[in-house]
Amino acid sequence: MASGSYHISSLLEKMTSTDKDFRRLDCQRTGKAEPCHPAVDAADTGCARIALVIVYSMKISQPACAACPFRFMATNDLMVELQKDSIKLDEDSEKKVVKMLLKLLEDKNGEVQNLAVKCLGPLVGKVKEYQVETIVDTLCTNMLSDKEQLRDISSIGLKTVIAELPPASTGATMTANVCKKITAQLTGAVGKQEDVSVQLEALDILSDMLSRLGGTLYSFHSSILNCLLPQLTSPRLAVRKRAIIALGHLVLTCSGNIFSELMEHLLAELKRNESTSTTRTYIQCVAGISRQAGHRIGEHLEKIIPLVVQYCNVEDDELREYCFQAFESFVRRCPKEMDRHIPSVMGLCLKYITFDPNYNYDNDEEEMMETENGEDEEQESDDEYSDDDDISWKVRRSAAKCLEAIVSSRHDLLQDFYKTLSPVLISRFKEREENVKADIFSAYISLLKQTLPIQSWLHASDGAGKDDVPLTMLQNQVPSIIKALHKQLKDKSMKSRQGCFSLLTELANVLPGCLAEHVPALVPGIVFSLADKSSSSNMRIDTLSFLHVVLCNHEPEVFHPHIKTLLPPVVACIGDPFYKITSEALLVTQQLVKVIRPLDKPCAFDAKPYVKDLFPGTLKRLKAADIDQEVKERAISCMGQIIYSLGDHLSTDLQPTLKIFLERLKNEITRLTTVKALTLIASSPLKIDLRPILGEGFPILASFLRKNQRALKLSTLTALDTLVKNYRDSLKPPMIESVLTELPALITENDMHVSQVAIAFLTTLAEVYPSCISKISGSVLAEILQLVHSPLLQGGALGAITAFFQALVLTKAAGAGRAELMKQLTAPVYCSGAAGATVTLHKQAYYSIAKCVAALSLACPKEAPATVNQFIQDVKSPKSSSAVKVLAFLSLAEMGRTTNLSAQRELKTVILEAFASPSEEVKSAASYALGNISVGNLQEYLPFMLREIGSQPKRQYLLLHSLKEVISSSPADGLKPHVEDIWALLFKHCECAEEGTRNVVAECLGKLTLVNPAELLPRLEKQLCSGSPHARSTVVTAVKFTIADQPQPIDALLKGCIGDFLKTLQDPDLNVRRVALAMFNSAAHNKPSLIRDLLGVVLPSLYNETKVRRELIREVEMGPFKHTVDDGLDVRKAAFECMYTLLESCLDRLDIYEYLNHVEDGLKDHYDIRMLTFIMLARLSALSPNAVLQRLERLIEPLRATCSTKVKAGSVKQEFEKQDELKRSAMRAVAALLTIPEVEKSRVMAEFSSQIRANPEMASLFESIQKDSASLPTSESMDMS
C-alpha cells in the first residue's frame, strides 16, 4: 500500500498539464503507442489507475463543454475499477475519490452526474465509515438545495448508498451510524412543507431505509412517527400516499408502544371524521398497515371494523373503495380476528358488487347483447353524462376482490357461499366494466378452487345431507352459469372471453361431466374464438386449453354431433405459425381422435370422413424438423393416437408414417416420446402392421436399455413387453436375443422399479419365447437371486420375481428346473447353517425366499408334498440351524396359505414344539406358519388354535399372533362361522396384565370387527363401560385397527360412534388416555373425515394432556443417586404427536392461536417434547406464518434458551449427544422462522440472529443446518401415524 501511495503522490505532483493528461489517458484507453508517465508504467496497480482517473477528472472538471466527454470517460473508468473486488484504497485515495465524486454530482452534464451516482454504490463498501458519513452529509445537504437537478441526483445517490449498506444483522456498526445520520436530516426535510418535491424525495428515502434497515433505526422510531403523522393531512395526496407507505414499513419493526400510539391516533382521527378526504387517507393507512403487519393489527380490529362499516354507507365512491380494500386486507392478514365480522363484511360486498347507479341493465340480456341499435340509442341518451365521471366501478371491483379474499380464506363457509354468494356473482357476470368483470370471474374461480378439496371428504360422509354438499349445490347452479356466459363467448372483448374460458375450465375440472347438456351452447363460442382473425394468441391458447379439458372430462357421445363444426378450426390451429398454439392444438386433436373413435366401447359414429382432415395437418408437423421441441413431441404423440385409433383407415399412408417414427426413434431429442407412441400403436386393438419397422426398430430399442436416462429405460421395457405380447409371430430369435443380452444389467437393488419392469418383461419372454430364455437364464438368474436375498426387496418387485420363477419353471429350460431353482434360492441359508457360521441374510430375505419357494410349489403341484415333507424334516432335525428352521417355517406358511396341508399330520405337533425353541426368531416364524397354514384350512386348524389359546397360557402370546394372521389374511365369509368363538376367547384375554398380549388381542379384535362391523362395532362400544382399565384400553386400541386410509364399509358406522370412543380422552386411567390419543392420531392421519366435526369437543381434552402434571412426577433412588421419573411424559408426547398430525389434516379447523399457546409450553418441556415442538414450529412457519409472526417474541425465548444451554462438565457422552441433537432441532426451527418474509424486520429476531453470528459454535451449527436444508427437496416433515 505504501508503494501505491508513493505512486499516487508522484502522479499528483507530475501530472500538471491538462492536455498531456488527456493524451496519456486517451492512449491508455485506446492502446496507442504514446507512453504513459513512468510512475504509471512502473506500477500499474489499482491505486495508480484510480489515481490517474482522479487527477484527470480534477484537471478536466472545469466547466468547458469540450471536456464533457473526457469527464464522462474518466468517471466510467472509475466505476469499472471500483466494481473490482481486488481494489483497495489507502486513506488519501479514499478522501480524493469521495471528494471528486461529490463534486461530479454537481456537474452540468447529466450523464456525468448519473455515472457519479453509480460509483457511490460500490464505493460504500470500499471506504471507511467516516467517508460514508461525509458522502451522506453532503447528499442530505444537497437534497435541500434550490437546484432541482441537484436535489434529484442527490436523492438517487442516497437511495444508492442505502441499498449498498451492509444489513444490520451482519453486525456492522457503520450501517447503524450512517442510518442515524440520514434519519435526523430526513425527518427535518419531511417537515419542510413549503417544498413538496423535497418532502416527496425525503419520504421515499425514509421508506427505503425503514424497509431495509428498520430495526437499526429503533431509537428514531418515535421521532419518525411524529414526523410522518402530520403528513397524513398534507394538502398534497402524493405526500399522504408516501407517508402511508413509510408508516407501513415502520410498523414492521417498531415496538408495541409505538404501534399502539399509531393505532390510537388513527382510531381517534377516524372517529373525528374531520373531512371525507382525510378519512379516506386514514382508512388507506389502516389498510396499508394491515397489509404490511397484519399480525400486529389484529387486536385493534374490534374498534376499527365498526368505523369502516359505518364509512361504507357514506355517499363517496372513493371512500367506499378504500373501505373494501381495508376489508380485503383484514380478511387476508387477520383471519381469526375477522371471524365474527365475516357475515357483515360479506353482506356489504354483496350489496356493493351490484352498485351501478348510473347504468340501467336491460332485463332482457339477449336483446342487450345482440342488438347494436340499442347500444347506439343508449349512447345518444347518455350525452349529458360522461362515463369518465363515474367511478362506481371502483367500488364494485374492490367489493369483488374482497369477496375473493373471503372465499379463498374461509373454506369452512363453502356451503354458505354456494347459498348466498354464488348466485350474486353469477348474476354479475353481465358486468359492463371489463376490469370489474375480470375480478368477478377471478372471485368465482377462487370459489371453484375451494370446492375441489372437499371431494376427498365426500366419500367418507354419510348419506344424510348430501343435497347440501357444495358439489351438489354447484351442479344445480351450472345451468345459470352457462346461461350467463355462453353469449359472452362471442363478446368483442377478448379479456371477457378469456375470463369466461378460464372459469369454464375450472368448472369442468371441479365437476367432470357437468357441461354435457350444455355443449351445444358452448360450441359456437369455441369456434368463434378459434376462427376469429382478431383473436390474440393467448385467446386461442385459452380456448384450446378449455376444449382439451372438456374433451377429457366428458363422454365421447356428447361431442359426436359437433365434430364437423369443431374439427376444422382446431386443424387450422395446427398450422398456426406460433408454436404454442400449434402445440395446444395437437393436444386437442389427440383427444378429439379418442372422442371420434373410442375403441374401448362400441360406437356407431362413423370416423372415416374425418381422417382426411386430421391426418395431413398432423403429418406436416410430424415431418418438420425445424420446429419447437414441444411441437415435435406433441406431433409424435398425436400421430401415435391417430394410428392407434384410425390406423385401419390410413391405407397407403400408414407405412411411410411409420418410417418417420423410425427416424424419430433414432433422434436423441425425440426418442422417448416416440417409444411411448410406438407402445400405444402396438397395443391397438386394430392390430396395426408394424413388420416394416420391427427389423430395424427392435435393435434400436434394445440399445436404449443401455442408456442412463431412467424414463427411457422404463418406457422401452414397456414398449418391448407390448411388442412381444402382440407381435410374437413377427419377431425373430436374433431380435429377441439382442434385447435379452441387455436385461441382466437392469436387475439391481439400486433401482427396484426398473428391476420390477425388467423382470415382468422377462416373464413375458418366458411365456412367449421359452426357447430364447434358456440362453440367458444363468446370467439373469444370478442377478435375480441376488435381488431375492436383498433386504430391500418387497411389494411389486417381489411379486414380479415370483411370477417370473413360475414362468421359468414351466419353460423346462436346462438349469431352470424346480429342483435347481429351489437349491439356488435356499443355498445361502443352508450353506451358512452347514458351515456353522452366523446367518448373514437380512430377516426380509427369508420372507422373500419363502414366497419364491411357495410360488415354485404352486407351479409344480405334484412336487409340493415332497417339499413340505423336506421342510418338516428340517424343522424336526436337531442338526438344523435356527436359520434353516426359520426359512422352513416361513416357507410352510406361504405354501399353507394357498394349499391345504391337512395331510401332514405331524405339522401341528412340530409347530407347537417349536414354540418352546430357545430362538425367538424360530418361535416367531412358527407362530407365523401356524396362522398362515390355518388360513388354508380354517375348518381344521382354527378350532385347534382356539383350544390351544385357552389351554396353554405359556404359549398364549405366540398363538394370539397366529390368530392375528388368520384374521388378517382370511376372507370374511370363511371367518363368519367362527366369529363368536374368536370374539369370546379374545375378551377373556383383554384384561391380561401383559401389555404386549393386550395389544395383540386389540389388533385381533379390531380386524375381526371389520368382518361384520354392523354387529360387532356396537358390541365393542359397550365394553367401554367395563370397570377394568385394561379392558377399556384394549377396546380403544382395537378401534385404532379398524381405521385404514382406504374407504371401508365400517367408515360410516365408525363416524357415528367414534365420538364415544374419544370420550376416553377424559378417562381417569393414564394408560387409557394414552391409547385414546394413539387412536385419535391414527384417525387424524388416515381418515380425518372421522374426527373433523368433533374437533370442537375433542381439542380441549387433547390440549389438556399437553400440560405437565406435578403429581405424576416422582423420584426414584438408584443407589446413591436420585432419578426423576415423569409418568405423564408418554401421554404428553402422544398429545403433541396428535397436534402435529392435525396440522397436516385439519388445519382449517384449528384455532391456530390457541394451538400456539400449547406449542409454546412444549418448547419448555422435556427433551422428547421439545424435539417434537421444534418440528411443529418449523411446519407452522410454512403453514401459518402470520400467526407465528404475532407470537414471535414468545417463541424466540425458548429457542434462544435451548441454543445457549451448556451441558455440565463431567456429564456422560449420551447427555452431550442429546443436547447437540436438541440444538440442531432448535436451529432447524430458527432456519424455518427465517423463511417467513417479514421476520427479518422483527427486532427480537434480529437480536437473536446477531447472537447466533457472534457465537462461533452457534454460527457453525446454523451454517450446517442451512446447507442441509438447501440440499433437501422438501421441508422437514414427520410421520406420526
Tab-separated table of C-alpha atoms in Angstrom, residues 602-886:
chain	number	residue	atom	x	y	z
A	602	PRO	CA	-68.889	-49.975	-29.119
A	603	CYS	CA	-69.603	-46.774	-31.028
A	604	ALA	CA	-71.892	-46.153	-34.011
A	605	PHE	CA	-70.227	-42.865	-35.003
A	606	ASP	CA	-68.524	-43.015	-38.418
A	607	ALA	CA	-64.965	-41.706	-38.066
A	608	LYS	CA	-63.792	-42.332	-41.632
A	609	PRO	CA	-64.866	-38.955	-43.159
A	610	TYR	CA	-62.711	-37.062	-40.661
A	611	VAL	CA	-59.432	-38.886	-41.300
A	612	LYS	CA	-58.712	-36.687	-44.317
A	613	ASP	CA	-58.971	-33.600	-42.057
A	614	LEU	CA	-56.930	-34.965	-39.154
A	615	PHE	CA	-54.082	-36.764	-40.868
A	616	PRO	CA	-52.473	-34.257	-43.309
A	617	GLY	CA	-52.078	-31.404	-40.799
A	618	THR	CA	-50.555	-33.669	-38.178
A	619	LEU	CA	-48.298	-35.355	-40.752
A	620	LYS	CA	-46.927	-31.982	-41.863
A	621	ARG	CA	-45.916	-31.183	-38.293
A	622	LEU	CA	-44.508	-34.690	-37.796
A	623	LYS	CA	-42.264	-34.345	-40.851
A	624	ALA	CA	-40.959	-30.869	-39.966
A	625	ALA	CA	-37.509	-30.964	-38.367
A	626	ASP	CA	-37.043	-27.236	-37.710
A	627	ILE	CA	-39.878	-26.741	-35.225
A	628	ASP	CA	-40.076	-26.289	-31.464
A	629	GLN	CA	-39.273	-29.307	-29.285
A	630	GLU	CA	-42.721	-29.265	-27.638
A	631	VAL	CA	-44.432	-29.266	-31.060
A	632	LYS	CA	-42.266	-32.192	-32.211
A	633	GLU	CA	-43.238	-34.246	-29.181
A	634	ARG	CA	-46.938	-33.379	-29.403
A	635	ALA	CA	-46.960	-34.174	-33.154
A	636	ILE	CA	-45.464	-37.620	-32.452
A	637	SER	CA	-47.988	-38.300	-29.673
A	638	CYS	CA	-50.893	-37.069	-31.788
A	639	MET	CA	-49.901	-39.189	-34.790
A	640	GLY	CA	-49.461	-42.175	-32.480
A	641	GLN	CA	-53.055	-41.701	-31.295
A	642	ILE	CA	-54.306	-41.324	-34.913
A	643	ILE	CA	-52.632	-44.607	-35.931
A	644	TYR	CA	-53.864	-46.333	-32.730
A	645	SER	CA	-57.488	-45.300	-33.306
A	646	LEU	CA	-57.761	-44.834	-37.078
A	647	GLY	CA	-54.890	-46.913	-38.485
A	648	ASP	CA	-57.241	-49.122	-40.482
A	649	HIS	CA	-58.424	-46.043	-42.431
A	650	LEU	CA	-54.932	-44.804	-43.394
A	651	SER	CA	-54.289	-47.447	-46.119
A	652	THR	CA	-51.157	-46.431	-48.119
A	653	ASP	CA	-50.259	-43.558	-45.780
A	654	LEU	CA	-49.570	-45.882	-42.857
A	655	GLN	CA	-46.183	-47.349	-43.805
A	656	PRO	CA	-44.496	-44.034	-44.795
A	657	THR	CA	-45.700	-42.574	-41.479
A	658	LEU	CA	-44.220	-45.493	-39.532
A	659	LYS	CA	-40.915	-44.884	-41.330
A	660	ILE	CA	-40.955	-41.324	-39.950
A	661	PHE	CA	-41.440	-42.807	-36.471
A	662	LEU	CA	-38.342	-44.901	-37.073
A	663	GLU	CA	-36.367	-41.750	-37.922
A	664	ARG	CA	-37.655	-40.015	-34.783
A	665	LEU	CA	-36.608	-43.088	-32.788
A	666	LYS	CA	-33.013	-42.513	-33.886
A	667	ASN	CA	-33.077	-38.881	-32.733
A	668	GLU	CA	-31.927	-38.357	-29.141
A	669	ILE	CA	-34.344	-35.454	-28.583
A	670	THR	CA	-37.499	-37.240	-29.774
A	671	ARG	CA	-36.755	-40.890	-28.944
A	672	LEU	CA	-38.557	-41.030	-25.561
A	673	THR	CA	-41.812	-39.627	-26.958
A	674	THR	CA	-41.537	-41.942	-29.978
A	675	VAL	CA	-41.090	-45.005	-27.743
A	676	LYS	CA	-44.293	-44.080	-25.879
A	677	ALA	CA	-46.150	-43.526	-29.167
A	678	LEU	CA	-44.988	-46.895	-30.536
A	679	THR	CA	-46.113	-48.577	-27.309
A	680	LEU	CA	-49.563	-47.085	-27.841
A	681	ILE	CA	-49.659	-48.169	-31.501
A	682	ALA	CA	-48.502	-51.689	-30.613
A	683	SER	CA	-51.318	-52.040	-28.073
A	684	SER	CA	-54.016	-51.019	-30.573
A	685	PRO	CA	-56.904	-53.490	-30.936
A	686	LEU	CA	-56.750	-52.732	-34.695
A	687	LYS	CA	-53.556	-54.868	-34.891
A	688	ILE	CA	-51.559	-52.287	-36.844
A	689	ASP	CA	-48.956	-53.882	-39.137
A	690	LEU	CA	-45.569	-52.898	-37.666
A	691	ARG	CA	-43.488	-55.509	-39.507
A	692	PRO	CA	-41.787	-52.985	-41.861
A	693	ILE	CA	-40.159	-51.188	-38.927
A	694	LEU	CA	-39.643	-54.012	-36.418
A	695	GLY	CA	-36.472	-55.377	-38.031
A	696	GLU	CA	-34.652	-52.064	-37.737
A	697	GLY	CA	-36.539	-50.760	-34.694
A	698	PHE	CA	-36.043	-53.653	-32.298
A	699	PRO	CA	-32.213	-53.350	-32.045
A	700	ILE	CA	-32.600	-49.584	-31.564
A	701	LEU	CA	-34.987	-50.236	-28.665
A	702	ALA	CA	-32.526	-52.768	-27.255
A	703	SER	CA	-29.762	-50.140	-27.314
A	704	PHE	CA	-31.942	-47.776	-25.241
A	705	LEU	CA	-31.712	-50.222	-22.325
A	706	ARG	CA	-28.030	-49.249	-22.010
A	707	LYS	CA	-28.752	-45.521	-21.711
A	708	ASN	CA	-28.557	-43.629	-18.427
A	709	GLN	CA	-31.955	-41.976	-18.914
A	710	ARG	CA	-34.225	-43.813	-16.461
A	711	ALA	CA	-37.510	-42.736	-18.075
A	712	LEU	CA	-36.245	-44.026	-21.436
A	713	LYS	CA	-35.361	-47.419	-19.928
A	714	LEU	CA	-38.780	-47.818	-18.330
A	715	SER	CA	-40.685	-46.729	-21.443
A	716	THR	CA	-38.554	-49.004	-23.641
A	717	LEU	CA	-39.199	-52.021	-21.403
A	718	THR	CA	-42.953	-51.322	-21.563
A	719	ALA	CA	-42.764	-50.970	-25.360
A	720	LEU	CA	-40.803	-54.227	-25.752
A	721	ASP	CA	-43.235	-56.054	-23.477
A	722	THR	CA	-46.193	-54.848	-25.573
A	723	LEU	CA	-44.469	-55.761	-28.837
A	724	VAL	CA	-43.565	-59.252	-27.618
A	725	LYS	CA	-47.141	-59.914	-26.445
A	726	ASN	CA	-48.867	-58.577	-29.581
A	727	TYR	CA	-46.376	-59.299	-32.394
A	728	ARG	CA	-44.895	-62.643	-31.361
A	729	ASP	CA	-45.126	-64.052	-34.900
A	730	SER	CA	-43.241	-61.102	-36.430
A	731	LEU	CA	-40.219	-61.230	-34.106
A	732	LYS	CA	-37.244	-63.433	-34.980
A	733	PRO	CA	-34.920	-65.059	-32.412
A	734	PRO	CA	-31.935	-62.754	-33.214
A	735	MET	CA	-34.159	-59.729	-32.489
A	736	ILE	CA	-35.155	-61.181	-29.123
A	737	GLU	CA	-31.564	-62.097	-28.268
A	738	SER	CA	-30.382	-58.523	-28.903
A	739	VAL	CA	-32.739	-57.423	-26.136
A	740	LEU	CA	-32.021	-60.327	-23.773
A	741	THR	CA	-28.328	-59.507	-23.502
A	742	GLU	CA	-29.187	-56.060	-22.118
A	743	LEU	CA	-31.524	-57.267	-19.351
A	744	PRO	CA	-29.210	-58.664	-16.637
A	745	ALA	CA	-27.622	-55.236	-16.095
A	746	LEU	CA	-31.069	-53.725	-15.345
A	747	ILE	CA	-31.787	-56.089	-12.445
A	748	THR	CA	-30.272	-54.460	-9.370
A	749	GLU	CA	-31.390	-53.334	-5.927
A	750	ASN	CA	-30.223	-49.802	-6.768
A	751	ASP	CA	-33.417	-49.236	-8.757
A	752	MET	CA	-36.215	-51.559	-7.700
A	753	HIS	CA	-38.790	-50.157	-10.119
A	754	VAL	CA	-36.611	-50.665	-13.207
A	755	SER	CA	-35.801	-54.166	-11.877
A	756	GLN	CA	-39.514	-54.913	-11.444
A	757	VAL	CA	-40.392	-53.831	-15.000
A	758	ALA	CA	-37.403	-55.742	-16.444
A	759	ILE	CA	-38.381	-58.930	-14.588
A	760	ALA	CA	-42.015	-58.545	-15.710
A	761	PHE	CA	-40.710	-58.324	-19.302
A	762	LEU	CA	-38.611	-61.469	-18.715
A	763	THR	CA	-41.776	-63.232	-17.526
A	764	THR	CA	-43.488	-62.268	-20.789
A	765	LEU	CA	-40.498	-63.582	-22.757
A	766	ALA	CA	-40.532	-66.847	-20.798
A	767	GLU	CA	-44.205	-67.310	-21.668
A	768	VAL	CA	-43.937	-66.287	-25.339
A	769	TYR	CA	-40.391	-67.421	-26.304
A	770	PRO	CA	-39.439	-70.169	-23.807
A	771	SER	CA	-36.584	-71.344	-26.045
A	772	CYS	CA	-34.832	-67.958	-26.002
A	773	ILE	CA	-34.921	-67.617	-22.225
A	774	SER	CA	-32.702	-70.670	-21.692
A	775	LYS	CA	-29.786	-68.908	-23.392
A	776	ILE	CA	-29.507	-66.245	-20.725
A	777	SER	CA	-31.170	-67.915	-17.757
A	778	GLY	CA	-27.819	-68.236	-15.995
A	779	SER	CA	-26.826	-64.566	-16.053
A	780	VAL	CA	-30.353	-63.345	-15.360
A	781	LEU	CA	-30.845	-65.843	-12.532
A	782	ALA	CA	-27.674	-64.705	-10.798
A	783	GLU	CA	-28.967	-61.127	-10.679
A	784	ILE	CA	-32.488	-62.129	-9.647
A	785	LEU	CA	-31.232	-64.385	-6.856
A	786	GLN	CA	-29.057	-61.561	-5.582
A	787	LEU	CA	-32.169	-59.389	-5.553
A	788	VAL	CA	-34.157	-62.072	-3.668
A	789	HIS	CA	-31.514	-62.046	-0.935
A	790	SER	CA	-31.603	-58.235	-0.701
A	791	PRO	CA	-33.200	-56.628	2.397
A	792	LEU	CA	-34.825	-54.030	0.096
A	793	LEU	CA	-36.981	-56.450	-1.888
A	794	GLN	CA	-40.736	-56.254	-1.258
A	795	GLY	CA	-44.067	-55.376	-2.864
A	796	GLY	CA	-44.284	-55.171	-6.643
A	797	ALA	CA	-40.702	-56.251	-7.336
A	798	LEU	CA	-41.129	-59.373	-5.190
A	799	GLY	CA	-44.426	-60.149	-6.953
A	800	ALA	CA	-42.667	-59.823	-10.343
A	801	ILE	CA	-39.928	-62.255	-9.252
A	802	THR	CA	-42.398	-64.918	-8.035
A	803	ALA	CA	-44.307	-64.650	-11.338
A	804	PHE	CA	-41.006	-64.996	-13.247
A	805	PHE	CA	-39.978	-68.114	-11.318
A	806	GLN	CA	-43.341	-69.724	-12.083
A	807	ALA	CA	-42.990	-68.910	-15.778
A	808	LEU	CA	-39.351	-70.040	-15.831
A	809	VAL	CA	-40.129	-73.477	-14.333
A	810	LEU	CA	-42.765	-74.035	-16.990
A	811	THR	CA	-40.234	-73.374	-19.811
A	812	LYS	CA	-38.377	-76.549	-18.678
A	813	ALA	CA	-35.119	-74.836	-19.648
A	814	ALA	CA	-31.857	-76.509	-18.729
A	815	GLY	CA	-30.682	-75.428	-15.281
A	816	ALA	CA	-34.033	-73.807	-14.570
A	817	GLY	CA	-35.959	-76.763	-13.226
A	818	ARG	CA	-37.807	-76.633	-9.949
A	819	ALA	CA	-35.146	-78.557	-8.017
A	820	GLU	CA	-32.281	-76.405	-9.336
A	821	LEU	CA	-34.145	-73.195	-8.576
A	822	MET	CA	-35.046	-74.365	-5.055
A	823	LYS	CA	-31.431	-75.245	-4.407
A	824	GLN	CA	-30.172	-71.859	-5.624
A	825	LEU	CA	-32.815	-69.969	-3.656
A	826	THR	CA	-32.133	-71.686	-0.342
A	827	ALA	CA	-28.374	-72.225	-0.734
A	828	PRO	CA	-27.272	-69.141	1.306
A	829	VAL	CA	-29.372	-70.336	4.275
A	830	TYR	CA	-28.387	-73.997	4.176
A	831	CYS	CA	-24.716	-73.272	3.474
A	832	SER	CA	-24.394	-70.838	6.361
A	833	GLY	CA	-26.090	-73.384	8.620
A	834	ALA	CA	-23.853	-76.252	7.498
A	835	ALA	CA	-20.702	-74.256	7.972
A	836	GLY	CA	-21.775	-73.242	11.459
A	837	ALA	CA	-21.345	-69.596	10.516
A	838	THR	CA	-23.662	-66.826	11.571
A	839	VAL	CA	-26.509	-66.092	9.179
A	840	THR	CA	-25.659	-63.099	7.018
A	841	LEU	CA	-29.026	-62.722	5.329
A	842	HIS	CA	-31.400	-59.999	6.447
A	843	LYS	CA	-34.714	-61.017	8.015
A	844	GLN	CA	-36.623	-59.700	4.977
A	845	ALA	CA	-34.642	-62.057	2.716
A	846	TYR	CA	-36.129	-65.110	4.473
A	847	TYR	CA	-39.655	-63.878	3.709
A	848	SER	CA	-38.677	-63.227	0.058
A	849	ILE	CA	-37.140	-66.719	-0.338
A	850	ALA	CA	-40.223	-68.298	1.283
A	851	LYS	CA	-42.552	-66.534	-1.157
A	852	CYS	CA	-40.454	-67.701	-4.114
A	853	VAL	CA	-40.449	-71.278	-2.770
A	854	ALA	CA	-44.246	-71.165	-2.415
A	855	ALA	CA	-44.570	-69.812	-5.981
A	856	LEU	CA	-42.463	-72.692	-7.333
A	857	SER	CA	-44.563	-75.234	-5.408
A	858	LEU	CA	-47.719	-73.679	-6.817
A	859	ALA	CA	-46.308	-74.010	-10.359
A	860	CYS	CA	-45.364	-77.678	-9.723
A	861	PRO	CA	-48.172	-79.032	-7.504
A	862	LYS	CA	-47.063	-82.650	-7.892
A	863	GLU	CA	-43.763	-81.983	-6.193
A	864	ALA	CA	-45.205	-79.782	-3.460
A	865	PRO	CA	-45.858	-82.571	-0.884
A	866	ALA	CA	-42.205	-83.654	-1.081
A	867	THR	CA	-41.144	-80.068	-0.464
A	868	VAL	CA	-43.445	-79.789	2.556
A	869	ASN	CA	-42.016	-83.059	3.952
A	870	GLN	CA	-38.487	-81.784	3.447
A	871	PHE	CA	-39.241	-78.590	5.395
A	872	ILE	CA	-40.899	-80.562	8.215
A	873	GLN	CA	-37.805	-82.765	8.435
A	874	ASP	CA	-35.600	-79.658	8.512
A	875	VAL	CA	-37.607	-78.297	11.450
A	876	LYS	CA	-37.504	-81.623	13.330
A	877	SER	CA	-33.806	-82.227	12.777
A	878	PRO	CA	-31.691	-81.255	15.797
A	879	LYS	CA	-28.809	-80.584	13.411
A	880	SER	CA	-30.709	-77.812	11.608
A	881	SER	CA	-29.588	-74.279	12.405
A	882	SER	CA	-32.044	-71.606	13.525
A	883	ALA	CA	-31.810	-70.011	10.092
A	884	VAL	CA	-32.857	-73.239	8.351
A	885	LYS	CA	-35.782	-73.673	10.742
A	886	VAL	CA	-36.910	-70.068	10.245
